[in-house]
Amino acid sequence: MRPGNHTIDEQRQGEAVGPRSGTEGGRKLYLESYGCQMNFSDSEIVASILGEAGFTTTQQQEEADLILLNTCSIRDNAEQRIRHRLQHLKGGKRKNPKLKVGILGCMAERLRDQLLEEEKLVDLVVGPDAYRDLPRLVEEVEGGQKAVNTLLSREETYAEIQPVRLDDKGVTGFISIMRGCDNMCSFCVVPFTRGRERSRDPKSIVAEALDLYNKGYREVTLLGQNVDSYKWNVDAKGNVKDADEPVVRFAQLMDLVSDVNPDLRVRFSTSHPKDMTDEVLEVMARKDNLCKYIHLPVQSGDSGVLKRMNRGYTREWYLNRIAAIRRIMPDCAISTDVISGFCGETLEEHEATLSLMKEVRYEMAYMFKYSERPRTLAERKFEDDVPEEEKGRRLAEVIDLQRVHSRERMAAQCGPVYRILVEGPSKKDSEEYQGRNTYNGVVVFPKGDAQIGEYVYVQTTKCMAVTLRGELISEQEAQEVGYIA
């Protein structure tokens, strides 16, 4: 998954979440989610588990009996942000001694002893594979004990748990298709905080997508640390487990989910260059409701750096995957991740990243300075030897170049008619709505008679820095001139 605070399309770093409706009385749960989309999805699982234990979620922090922060450990600044939040909540606990505060997710897995014992910032520490144990742990905390469970699992997928949808619009939803990661990139803590890779039963995924559609949702995003390595009924060596059951890999899973209903749009995150197959691209090209947008992290444009990062591919391999996308889906939008100043990165290696960006010309990128993380291979094996000032200079070059490409790629999307799912009001003008096109580009338009959660047809007329503007037209007009689904 992709974290960061240097982006063209800024992502949410922390968000309080609550139900669209709730019941009065009982214990109240206030959830905050930080970092990647997987954490937001996990918070919905937590809300479901604690809902069964008698909690209702609230959007009002002051009402809460229990505050849980679902955390990210991918970069040091993400952890520092959460520490500052915990210090603030420590003051709230002095005013309300009955209030309990807990840490969930990756930071809980990595810093359990410090958070619980040394710094005494929290009452409860729960890792991403231990959410089923939350009701028992909360009982311990309410009885005056500290509680912790950060055991990792090789089987847990929460497949049969019906998530409590915590968004306030009910239009787009996340579906976790797998957990953990086996890639062991040298800079990444995910394998240590989320454990080994395991995939969910495809039947449960399709059932969740159908349930969302029946509840009015019109878009789902399939989530995994590396969705391209999704596999069901096949072991790590490629052997079929049950001869009476079909093998389902990511291409087949996308096909199954897209068949739930043609009006259910499907996105996914995140892909890995070493595992993306032409079969995945061919399914995407064939199905209109599979959005034509791929996030394909490159991290560096130099093969030597990629080897030190243990990414499992070379520059040439990555560009081969880009060429396959362009060949099979010529209009597909592509975004990426870039790390500047990784261990030992020379100026020539940095320039190789810039030259790759110029060759691919991404729609958007998540861009960061390298931040050494404890327990990773890079910390043990390499010296973090690029000075911070130089990391910043290189990152600035990457950001400046991507701004040029983002404007260029956004301008190329201006002009066509798009079928847009109305997601909600524009962030800048309450009299306008916004949605995304199949390329993940944000389109803003006057409300007219449109309703949140329905599809409309928008003739794009103007390109802004990171958004498109347009006007509503009728379905008949859209069919006459042609539109992009």
PDB file of N, CA and C in Angstrom, residues 114-208:
ATOM      1  N   GLN A 114       6.870  -0.136  23.898  1.00  0.00           N
ATOM      2  CA  GLN A 114       7.060   1.290  24.157  1.00  0.00           C
ATOM      3  C   GLN A 114       5.734   1.978  24.451  1.00  0.00           C
ATOM      4  N   LEU A 115       4.733   1.705  23.643  1.00  0.00           N
ATOM      5  CA  LEU A 115       3.451   2.400  23.785  1.00  0.00           C
ATOM      6  C   LEU A 115       2.737   2.013  25.066  1.00  0.00           C
ATOM      7  N   LEU A 116       2.850   0.753  25.456  1.00  0.00           N
ATOM      8  CA  LEU A 116       2.076   0.242  26.580  1.00  0.00           C
ATOM      9  C   LEU A 116       2.792   0.441  27.916  1.00  0.00           C
ATOM     10  N   GLU A 117       4.087   0.179  27.935  1.00  0.00           N
ATOM     11  CA  GLU A 117       4.789   0.166  29.206  1.00  0.00           C
ATOM     12  C   GLU A 117       5.671   1.393  29.418  1.00  0.00           C
ATOM     13  N   GLU A 118       6.520   1.706  28.409  1.00  0.00           N
ATOM     14  CA  GLU A 118       7.499   2.762  28.614  1.00  0.00           C
ATOM     15  C   GLU A 118       6.865   4.140  28.619  1.00  0.00           C
ATOM     16  N   GLU A 119       5.998   4.411  27.629  1.00  0.00           N
ATOM     17  CA  GLU A 119       5.449   5.754  27.491  1.00  0.00           C
ATOM     18  C   GLU A 119       4.057   5.887  28.102  1.00  0.00           C
ATOM     19  N   LYS A 120       3.413   4.759  28.389  1.00  0.00           N
ATOM     20  CA  LYS A 120       2.109   4.736  29.056  1.00  0.00           C
ATOM     21  C   LYS A 120       1.091   5.641  28.353  1.00  0.00           C
ATOM     22  N   LEU A 121       1.086   5.556  27.014  1.00  0.00           N
ATOM     23  CA  LEU A 121       0.181   6.402  26.239  1.00  0.00           C
ATOM     24  C   LEU A 121      -1.151   5.731  25.971  1.00  0.00           C
ATOM     25  N   VAL A 122      -1.207   4.412  26.076  1.00  0.00           N
ATOM     26  CA  VAL A 122      -2.417   3.698  25.691  1.00  0.00           C
ATOM     27  C   VAL A 122      -2.751   2.609  26.712  1.00  0.00           C
ATOM     28  N   ASP A 123      -4.000   2.144  26.649  1.00  0.00           N
ATOM     29  CA  ASP A 123      -4.458   1.053  27.497  1.00  0.00           C
ATOM     30  C   ASP A 123      -4.487  -0.275  26.760  1.00  0.00           C
ATOM     31  N   LEU A 124      -4.488  -0.193  25.436  1.00  0.00           N
ATOM     32  CA  LEU A 124      -4.794  -1.356  24.619  1.00  0.00           C
ATOM     33  C   LEU A 124      -3.921  -1.337  23.368  1.00  0.00           C
ATOM     34  N   VAL A 125      -3.274  -2.458  23.050  1.00  0.00           N
ATOM     35  CA  VAL A 125      -2.438  -2.557  21.852  1.00  0.00           C
ATOM     36  C   VAL A 125      -2.817  -3.841  21.125  1.00  0.00           C
ATOM     37  N   VAL A 126      -3.287  -3.702  19.868  1.00  0.00           N
ATOM     38  CA  VAL A 126      -3.809  -4.849  19.132  1.00  0.00           C
ATOM     39  C   VAL A 126      -3.267  -4.825  17.704  1.00  0.00           C
ATOM     40  N   GLY A 127      -2.615  -5.908  17.309  1.00  0.00           N
ATOM     41  CA  GLY A 127      -2.068  -6.024  15.967  1.00  0.00           C
ATOM     42  C   GLY A 127      -3.125  -6.368  14.938  1.00  0.00           C
ATOM     43  N   PRO A 128      -2.797  -6.275  13.645  1.00  0.00           N
ATOM     44  CA  PRO A 128      -3.801  -6.408  12.576  1.00  0.00           C
ATOM     45  C   PRO A 128      -4.389  -7.808  12.422  1.00  0.00           C
ATOM     46  N   ASP A 129      -3.775  -8.829  13.042  1.00  0.00           N
ATOM     47  CA  ASP A 129      -4.340 -10.181  12.954  1.00  0.00           C
ATOM     48  C   ASP A 129      -5.095 -10.587  14.210  1.00  0.00           C
ATOM     49  N   ALA A 130      -5.265  -9.675  15.157  1.00  0.00           N
ATOM     50  CA  ALA A 130      -5.855 -10.025  16.454  1.00  0.00           C
ATOM     51  C   ALA A 130      -7.172  -9.305  16.738  1.00  0.00           C
ATOM     52  N   TYR A 131      -7.835  -8.782  15.715  1.00  0.00           N
ATOM     53  CA  TYR A 131      -9.041  -7.995  15.960  1.00  0.00           C
ATOM     54  C   TYR A 131     -10.197  -8.816  16.519  1.00  0.00           C
ATOM     55  N   ARG A 132     -10.227 -10.118  16.235  1.00  0.00           N
ATOM     56  CA  ARG A 132     -11.281 -10.949  16.809  1.00  0.00           C
ATOM     57  C   ARG A 132     -11.202 -10.980  18.342  1.00  0.00           C
ATOM     58  N   ASP A 133     -10.030 -10.731  18.877  1.00  0.00           N
ATOM     59  CA  ASP A 133      -9.808 -10.778  20.323  1.00  0.00           C
ATOM     60  C   ASP A 133     -10.174  -9.468  21.011  1.00  0.00           C
ATOM     61  N   LEU A 134     -10.594  -8.470  20.248  1.00  0.00           N
ATOM     62  CA  LEU A 134     -10.870  -7.145  20.826  1.00  0.00           C
ATOM     63  C   LEU A 134     -11.903  -7.170  21.960  1.00  0.00           C
ATOM     64  N   PRO A 135     -13.047  -7.860  21.824  1.00  0.00           N
ATOM     65  CA  PRO A 135     -14.016  -7.838  22.937  1.00  0.00           C
ATOM     66  C   PRO A 135     -13.412  -8.304  24.270  1.00  0.00           C
ATOM     67  N   ARG A 136     -12.616  -9.384  24.239  1.00  0.00           N
ATOM     68  CA  ARG A 136     -11.983  -9.860  25.474  1.00  0.00           C
ATOM     69  C   ARG A 136     -10.959  -8.856  25.991  1.00  0.00           C
ATOM     70  N   LEU A 137     -10.171  -8.283  25.084  1.00  0.00           N
ATOM     71  CA  LEU A 137      -9.157  -7.317  25.492  1.00  0.00           C
ATOM     72  C   LEU A 137      -9.781  -6.061  26.087  1.00  0.00           C
ATOM     73  N   VAL A 138     -10.891  -5.605  25.501  1.00  0.00           N
ATOM     74  CA  VAL A 138     -11.586  -4.426  26.036  1.00  0.00           C
ATOM     75  C   VAL A 138     -12.112  -4.711  27.436  1.00  0.00           C
ATOM     76  N   GLU A 139     -12.618  -5.923  27.664  1.00  0.00           N
ATOM     77  CA  GLU A 139     -13.086  -6.295  29.005  1.00  0.00           C
ATOM     78  C   GLU A 139     -11.943  -6.216  30.019  1.00  0.00           C
ATOM     79  N   GLU A 140     -10.751  -6.681  29.622  1.00  0.00           N
ATOM     80  CA  GLU A 140      -9.593  -6.593  30.502  1.00  0.00           C
ATOM     81  C   GLU A 140      -9.270  -5.148  30.841  1.00  0.00           C
ATOM     82  N   VAL A 141      -9.322  -4.288  29.839  1.00  0.00           N
ATOM     83  CA  VAL A 141      -9.015  -2.867  30.039  1.00  0.00           C
ATOM     84  C   VAL A 141     -10.051  -2.225  30.954  1.00  0.00           C
ATOM     85  N   GLU A 142     -11.318  -2.552  30.726  1.00  0.00           N
ATOM     86  CA  GLU A 142     -12.368  -1.974  31.562  1.00  0.00           C
ATOM     87  C   GLU A 142     -12.283  -2.494  32.992  1.00  0.00           C
ATOM     88  N   GLY A 143     -11.619  -3.639  33.176  1.00  0.00           N
ATOM     89  CA  GLY A 143     -11.403  -4.170  34.522  1.00  0.00           C
ATOM     90  C   GLY A 143     -10.153  -3.618  35.194  1.00  0.00           C
ATOM     91  N   GLY A 144      -9.490  -2.667  34.527  1.00  0.00           N
ATOM     92  CA  GLY A 144      -8.341  -2.012  35.133  1.00  0.00           C
ATOM     93  C   GLY A 144      -6.992  -2.544  34.699  1.00  0.00           C
ATOM     94  N   GLN A 145      -6.972  -3.487  33.749  1.00  0.00           N
ATOM     95  CA  GLN A 145      -5.720  -4.062  33.269  1.00  0.00           C
ATOM     96  C   GLN A 145      -5.307  -3.427  31.946  1.00  0.00           C
ATOM     97  N   LYS A 146      -4.018  -3.494  31.652  1.00  0.00           N
ATOM     98  CA  LYS A 146      -3.551  -3.208  30.306  1.00  0.00           C
ATOM     99  C   LYS A 146      -3.724  -4.468  29.467  1.00  0.00           C
ATOM    100  N   ALA A 147      -3.947  -4.328  28.163  1.00  0.00           N
ATOM    101  CA  ALA A 147      -4.219  -5.501  27.333  1.00  0.00           C
ATOM    102  C   ALA A 147      -3.444  -5.399  26.026  1.00  0.00           C
ATOM    103  N   VAL A 148      -2.922  -6.537  25.557  1.00  0.00           N
ATOM    104  CA  VAL A 148      -2.142  -6.556  24.325  1.00  0.00           C
ATOM    105  C   VAL A 148      -2.302  -7.896  23.629  1.00  0.00           C
ATOM    106  N   ASN A 149      -2.426  -7.858  22.316  1.00  0.00           N
ATOM    107  CA  ASN A 149      -2.364  -9.055  21.480  1.00  0.00           C
ATOM    108  C   ASN A 149      -1.844  -8.618  20.118  1.00  0.00           C
ATOM    109  N   THR A 150      -0.622  -8.986  19.827  1.00  0.00           N
ATOM    110  CA  THR A 150      -0.022  -8.625  18.534  1.00  0.00           C
ATOM    111  C   THR A 150       0.473  -9.875  17.800  1.00  0.00           C
ATOM    112  N   LEU A 151      -0.137 -11.021  18.091  1.00  0.00           N
ATOM    113  CA  LEU A 151       0.265 -12.250  17.414  1.00  0.00           C
ATOM    114  C   LEU A 151      -0.122 -12.184  15.939  1.00  0.00           C
ATOM    115  N   LEU A 152       0.819 -12.559  15.084  1.00  0.00           N
ATOM    116  CA  LEU A 152       0.540 -12.626  13.655  1.00  0.00           C
ATOM    117  C   LEU A 152       0.019 -14.013  13.303  1.00  0.00           C
ATOM    118  N   SER A 153      -0.732 -14.079  12.207  1.00  0.00           N
ATOM    119  CA  SER A 153      -1.377 -15.326  11.808  1.00  0.00           C
ATOM    120  C   SER A 153      -1.031 -15.653  10.359  1.00  0.00           C
ATOM    121  N   ARG A 154      -0.994 -16.943  10.038  1.00  0.00           N
ATOM    122  CA  ARG A 154      -0.821 -17.371   8.658  1.00  0.00           C
ATOM    123  C   ARG A 154      -2.147 -17.692   7.989  1.00  0.00           C
ATOM    124  N   GLU A 155      -3.254 -17.620   8.748  1.00  0.00           N
ATOM    125  CA  GLU A 155      -4.559 -17.994   8.202  1.00  0.00           C
ATOM    126  C   GLU A 155      -5.592 -16.860   8.224  1.00  0.00           C
ATOM    127  N   GLU A 156      -5.486 -15.928   9.169  1.00  0.00           N
ATOM    128  CA  GLU A 156      -6.552 -14.953   9.371  1.00  0.00           C
ATOM    129  C   GLU A 156      -6.763 -14.054   8.153  1.00  0.00           C
ATOM    130  N   THR A 157      -8.013 -14.010   7.663  1.00  0.00           N
ATOM    131  CA  THR A 157      -8.397 -13.094   6.582  1.00  0.00           C
ATOM    132  C   THR A 157      -9.679 -12.339   6.910  1.00  0.00           C
ATOM    133  N   TYR A 158     -10.350 -12.657   8.037  1.00  0.00           N
ATOM    134  CA  TYR A 158     -11.629 -12.044   8.422  1.00  0.00           C
ATOM    135  C   TYR A 158     -12.682 -12.218   7.328  1.00  0.00           C
ATOM    136  N   ALA A 159     -12.581 -13.320   6.587  1.00  0.00           N
ATOM    137  CA  ALA A 159     -13.392 -13.488   5.378  1.00  0.00           C
ATOM    138  C   ALA A 159     -14.886 -13.455   5.646  1.00  0.00           C
ATOM    139  N   GLU A 160     -15.330 -14.053   6.756  1.00  0.00           N
ATOM    140  CA  GLU A 160     -16.773 -14.165   6.979  1.00  0.00           C
ATOM    141  C   GLU A 160     -17.356 -12.998   7.779  1.00  0.00           C
ATOM    142  N   ILE A 161     -16.509 -12.052   8.194  1.00  0.00           N
ATOM    143  CA  ILE A 161     -17.002 -10.904   8.962  1.00  0.00           C
ATOM    144  C   ILE A 161     -17.570  -9.854   8.013  1.00  0.00           C
ATOM    145  N   GLN A 162     -18.790  -9.440   8.284  1.00  0.00           N
ATOM    146  CA  GLN A 162     -19.441  -8.411   7.473  1.00  0.00           C
ATOM    147  C   GLN A 162     -19.007  -7.041   7.978  1.00  0.00           C
ATOM    148  N   PRO A 163     -18.177  -6.303   7.238  1.00  0.00           N
ATOM    149  CA  PRO A 163     -17.695  -5.009   7.739  1.00  0.00           C
ATOM    150  C   PRO A 163     -18.839  -4.022   7.949  1.00  0.00           C
ATOM    151  N   VAL A 164     -18.701  -3.177   8.958  1.00  0.00           N
ATOM    152  CA  VAL A 164     -19.620  -2.050   9.154  1.00  0.00           C
ATOM    153  C   VAL A 164     -19.104  -0.901   8.307  1.00  0.00           C
ATOM    154  N   ARG A 165     -19.854  -0.500   7.313  1.00  0.00           N
ATOM    155  CA  ARG A 165     -19.395   0.549   6.395  1.00  0.00           C
ATOM    156  C   ARG A 165     -19.435   1.896   7.088  1.00  0.00           C
ATOM    157  N   LEU A 166     -18.265   2.535   7.188  1.00  0.00           N
ATOM    158  CA  LEU A 166     -18.119   3.720   8.003  1.00  0.00           C
ATOM    159  C   LEU A 166     -18.109   5.020   7.207  1.00  0.00           C
ATOM    160  N   ASP A 167     -18.209   4.928   5.872  1.00  0.00           N
ATOM    161  CA  ASP A 167     -18.258   6.157   5.084  1.00  0.00           C
ATOM    162  C   ASP A 167     -19.631   6.793   5.250  1.00  0.00           C
ATOM    163  N   ASP A 168     -19.732   8.043   4.896  1.00  0.00           N
ATOM    164  CA  ASP A 168     -20.994   8.758   5.107  1.00  0.00           C
ATOM    165  C   ASP A 168     -21.804   8.938   3.830  1.00  0.00           C
ATOM    166  N   LYS A 169     -21.378   8.283   2.736  1.00  0.00           N
ATOM    167  CA  LYS A 169     -22.104   8.451   1.474  1.00  0.00           C
ATOM    168  C   LYS A 169     -22.675   7.135   0.956  1.00  0.00           C
ATOM    169  N   GLY A 170     -22.007   6.021   1.219  1.00  0.00           N
ATOM    170  CA  GLY A 170     -22.500   4.735   0.753  1.00  0.00           C
ATOM    171  C   GLY A 170     -22.436   4.583  -0.754  1.00  0.00           C
ATOM    172  N   VAL A 171     -21.372   5.107  -1.377  1.00  0.00           N
ATOM    173  CA  VAL A 171     -21.226   5.064  -2.828  1.00  0.00           C
ATOM    174  C   VAL A 171     -20.065   4.158  -3.230  1.00  0.00           C
ATOM    175  N   THR A 172     -18.915   4.330  -2.575  1.00  0.00           N
ATOM    176  CA  THR A 172     -17.731   3.530  -2.882  1.00  0.00           C
ATOM    177  C   THR A 172     -17.306   2.771  -1.633  1.00  0.00           C
ATOM    178  N   GLY A 173     -16.814   1.547  -1.819  1.00  0.00           N
ATOM    179  CA  GLY A 173     -16.410   0.732  -0.683  1.00  0.00           C
ATOM    180  C   GLY A 173     -15.146  -0.049  -0.983  1.00  0.00           C
ATOM    181  N   PHE A 174     -14.436  -0.446   0.089  1.00  0.00           N
ATOM    182  CA  PHE A 174     -13.221  -1.243  -0.015  1.00  0.00           C
ATOM    183  C   PHE A 174     -13.532  -2.702   0.301  1.00  0.00           C
ATOM    184  N   ILE A 175     -12.878  -3.605  -0.424  1.00  0.00           N
ATOM    185  CA  ILE A 175     -12.963  -5.033  -0.128  1.00  0.00           C
ATOM    186  C   ILE A 175     -11.541  -5.578  -0.035  1.00  0.00           C
ATOM    187  N   SER A 176     -11.172  -6.059   1.139  1.00  0.00           N
ATOM    188  CA  SER A 176      -9.853  -6.658   1.321  1.00  0.00           C
ATOM    189  C   SER A 176      -9.870  -8.067   0.747  1.00  0.00           C
ATOM    190  N   ILE A 177      -8.993  -8.341  -0.227  1.00  0.00           N
ATOM    191  CA  ILE A 177      -8.967  -9.658  -0.869  1.00  0.00           C
ATOM    192  C   ILE A 177      -7.843 -10.538  -0.332  1.00  0.00           C
ATOM    193  N   MET A 178      -6.919  -9.951   0.402  1.00  0.00           N
ATOM    194  CA  MET A 178      -5.774 -10.704   0.917  1.00  0.00           C
ATOM    195  C   MET A 178      -5.127  -9.887   2.027  1.00  0.00           C
ATOM    196  N   ARG A 179      -4.278 -10.533   2.799  1.00  0.00           N
ATOM    197  CA  ARG A 179      -3.578  -9.857   3.882  1.00  0.00           C
ATOM    198  C   ARG A 179      -2.107 -10.256   3.848  1.00  0.00           C
ATOM    199  N   GLY A 180      -1.265  -9.388   4.431  1.00  0.00           N
ATOM    200  CA  GLY A 180       0.144  -9.690   4.534  1.00  0.00           C
ATOM    201  C   GLY A 180       0.897  -9.529   3.230  1.00  0.00           C
ATOM    202  N   CYS A 181       2.198  -9.829   3.295  1.00  0.00           N
ATOM    203  CA  CYS A 181       3.059  -9.664   2.124  1.00  0.00           C
ATOM    204  C   CYS A 181       4.271 -10.577   2.255  1.00  0.00           C
ATOM    205  N   ASP A 182       4.656 -11.195   1.141  1.00  0.00           N
ATOM    206  CA  ASP A 182       5.822 -12.080   1.104  1.00  0.00           C
ATOM    207  C   ASP A 182       7.016 -11.471   0.378  1.00  0.00           C
ATOM    208  N   ASN A 183       6.924 -10.236  -0.069  1.00  0.00           N
ATOM    209  CA  ASN A 183       7.943  -9.704  -0.976  1.00  0.00           C
ATOM    210  C   ASN A 183       9.253  -9.321  -0.315  1.00  0.00           C
ATOM    211  N   MET A 184       9.219  -8.877   0.934  1.00  0.00           N
ATOM    212  CA  MET A 184      10.437  -8.539   1.666  1.00  0.00           C
ATOM    213  C   MET A 184      11.287  -7.485   0.966  1.00  0.00           C
ATOM    214  N   CYS A 185      10.651  -6.423   0.466  1.00  0.00           N
ATOM    215  CA  CYS A 185      11.416  -5.280  -0.033  1.00  0.00           C
ATOM    216  C   CYS A 185      12.286  -4.761   1.112  1.00  0.00           C
ATOM    217  N   SER A 186      13.516  -4.398   0.817  1.00  0.00           N
ATOM    218  CA  SER A 186      14.469  -4.131   1.890  1.00  0.00           C
ATOM    219  C   SER A 186      14.117  -2.889   2.708  1.00  0.00           C
ATOM    220  N   PHE A 187      13.305  -1.988   2.163  1.00  0.00           N
ATOM    221  CA  PHE A 187      12.971  -0.745   2.871  1.00  0.00           C
ATOM    222  C   PHE A 187      11.665  -0.840   3.655  1.00  0.00           C
ATOM    223  N   CYS A 188      10.954  -1.958   3.584  1.00  0.00           N
ATOM    224  CA  CYS A 188       9.548  -2.003   4.010  1.00  0.00           C
ATOM    225  C   CYS A 188       9.347  -2.818   5.280  1.00  0.00           C
ATOM    226  N   VAL A 189       8.492  -2.308   6.180  1.00  0.00           N
ATOM    227  CA  VAL A 189       8.185  -3.000   7.436  1.00  0.00           C
ATOM    228  C   VAL A 189       6.945  -3.885   7.337  1.00  0.00           C
ATOM    229  N   VAL A 190       6.211  -3.822   6.223  1.00  0.00           N
ATOM    230  CA  VAL A 190       4.917  -4.503   6.138  1.00  0.00           C
ATOM    231  C   VAL A 190       4.992  -5.995   6.450  1.00  0.00           C
ATOM    232  N   PRO A 191       5.963  -6.761   5.910  1.00  0.00           N
ATOM    233  CA  PRO A 191       5.996  -8.189   6.245  1.00  0.00           C
ATOM    234  C   PRO A 191       6.143  -8.446   7.745  1.00  0.00           C
ATOM    235  N   PHE A 192       6.751  -7.493   8.483  1.00  0.00           N
ATOM    236  CA  PHE A 192       6.950  -7.655   9.918  1.00  0.00           C
ATOM    237  C   PHE A 192       5.728  -7.207  10.720  1.00  0.00           C
ATOM    238  N   THR A 193       4.945  -6.287  10.170  1.00  0.00           N
ATOM    239  CA  THR A 193       3.788  -5.778  10.906  1.00  0.00           C
ATOM    240  C   THR A 193       2.472  -6.415  10.484  1.00  0.00           C
ATOM    241  N   ARG A 194       2.417  -6.988   9.261  1.00  0.00           N
ATOM    242  CA  ARG A 194       1.184  -7.611   8.781  1.00  0.00           C
ATOM    243  C   ARG A 194       1.333  -9.093   8.453  1.00  0.00           C
ATOM    244  N   GLY A 195       2.531  -9.614   8.581  1.00  0.00           N
ATOM    245  CA  GLY A 195       2.712 -11.049   8.451  1.00  0.00           C
ATOM    246  C   GLY A 195       2.765 -11.546   7.015  1.00  0.00           C
ATOM    247  N   ARG A 196       2.708 -12.867   6.887  1.00  0.00           N
ATOM    248  CA  ARG A 196       2.837 -13.521   5.592  1.00  0.00           C
ATOM    249  C   ARG A 196       1.564 -13.380   4.770  1.00  0.00           C
ATOM    250  N   GLU A 197       1.735 -13.522   3.477  1.00  0.00           N
ATOM    251  CA  GLU A 197       0.631 -13.329   2.540  1.00  0.00           C
ATOM    252  C   GLU A 197      -0.358 -14.489   2.598  1.00  0.00           C
ATOM    253  N   ARG A 198      -1.665 -14.156   2.604  1.00  0.00           N
ATOM    254  CA  ARG A 198      -2.723 -15.168   2.476  1.00  0.00           C
ATOM    255  C   ARG A 198      -3.931 -14.522   1.813  1.00  0.00           C
ATOM    256  N   SER A 199      -4.615 -15.305   0.984  1.00  0.00           N
ATOM    257  CA  SER A 199      -5.718 -14.798   0.162  1.00  0.00           C
ATOM    258  C   SER A 199      -7.064 -15.270   0.705  1.00  0.00           C
ATOM    259  N   ARG A 200      -8.061 -14.446   0.504  1.00  0.00           N
ATOM    260  CA  ARG A 200      -9.434 -14.771   0.915  1.00  0.00           C
ATOM    261  C   ARG A 200     -10.104 -15.690  -0.093  1.00  0.00           C
ATOM    262  N   ASP A 201     -11.073 -16.448   0.382  1.00  0.00           N
ATOM    263  CA  ASP A 201     -11.917 -17.266  -0.476  1.00  0.00           C
ATOM    264  C   ASP A 201     -12.618 -16.357  -1.490  1.00  0.00           C
ATOM    265  N   PRO A 202     -12.489 -16.609  -2.793  1.00  0.00           N
ATOM    266  CA  PRO A 202     -13.123 -15.733  -3.783  1.00  0.00           C
ATOM    267  C   PRO A 202     -14.637 -15.664  -3.644  1.00  0.00           C
ATOM    268  N   LYS A 203     -15.265 -16.737  -3.155  1.00  0.00           N
ATOM    269  CA  LYS A 203     -16.718 -16.702  -2.972  1.00  0.00           C
ATOM    270  C   LYS A 203     -17.114 -15.650  -1.956  1.00  0.00           C
ATOM    271  N   SER A 204     -16.331 -15.513  -0.900  1.00  0.00           N
ATOM    272  CA  SER A 204     -16.647 -14.495   0.115  1.00  0.00           C
ATOM    273  C   SER A 204     -16.440 -13.094  -0.436  1.00  0.00           C
ATOM    274  N   ILE A 205     -15.462 -12.924  -1.317  1.00  0.00           N
ATOM    275  CA  ILE A 205     -15.209 -11.612  -1.923  1.00  0.00           C
ATOM    276  C   ILE A 205     -16.361 -11.220  -2.844  1.00  0.00           C
ATOM    277  N   VAL A 206     -16.777 -12.158  -3.693  1.00  0.00           N
ATOM    278  CA  VAL A 206     -17.905 -11.889  -4.596  1.00  0.00           C
ATOM    279  C   VAL A 206     -19.168 -11.611  -3.799  1.00  0.00           C
ATOM    280  N   ALA A 207     -19.390 -12.365  -2.724  1.00  0.00           N
ATOM    281  CA  ALA A 207     -20.578 -12.150  -1.886  1.00  0.00           C
ATOM    282  C   ALA A 207     -20.554 -10.766  -1.253  1.00  0.00           C
ATOM    283  N   GLU A 208     -19.384 -10.308  -0.827  1.00  0.00           N
ATOM    284  CA  GLU A 208     -19.277  -8.970  -0.233  1.00  0.00           C
ATOM    285  C   GLU A 208     -19.544  -7.893  -1.284  1.00  0.00           C
TER     286      GLU A 208
END
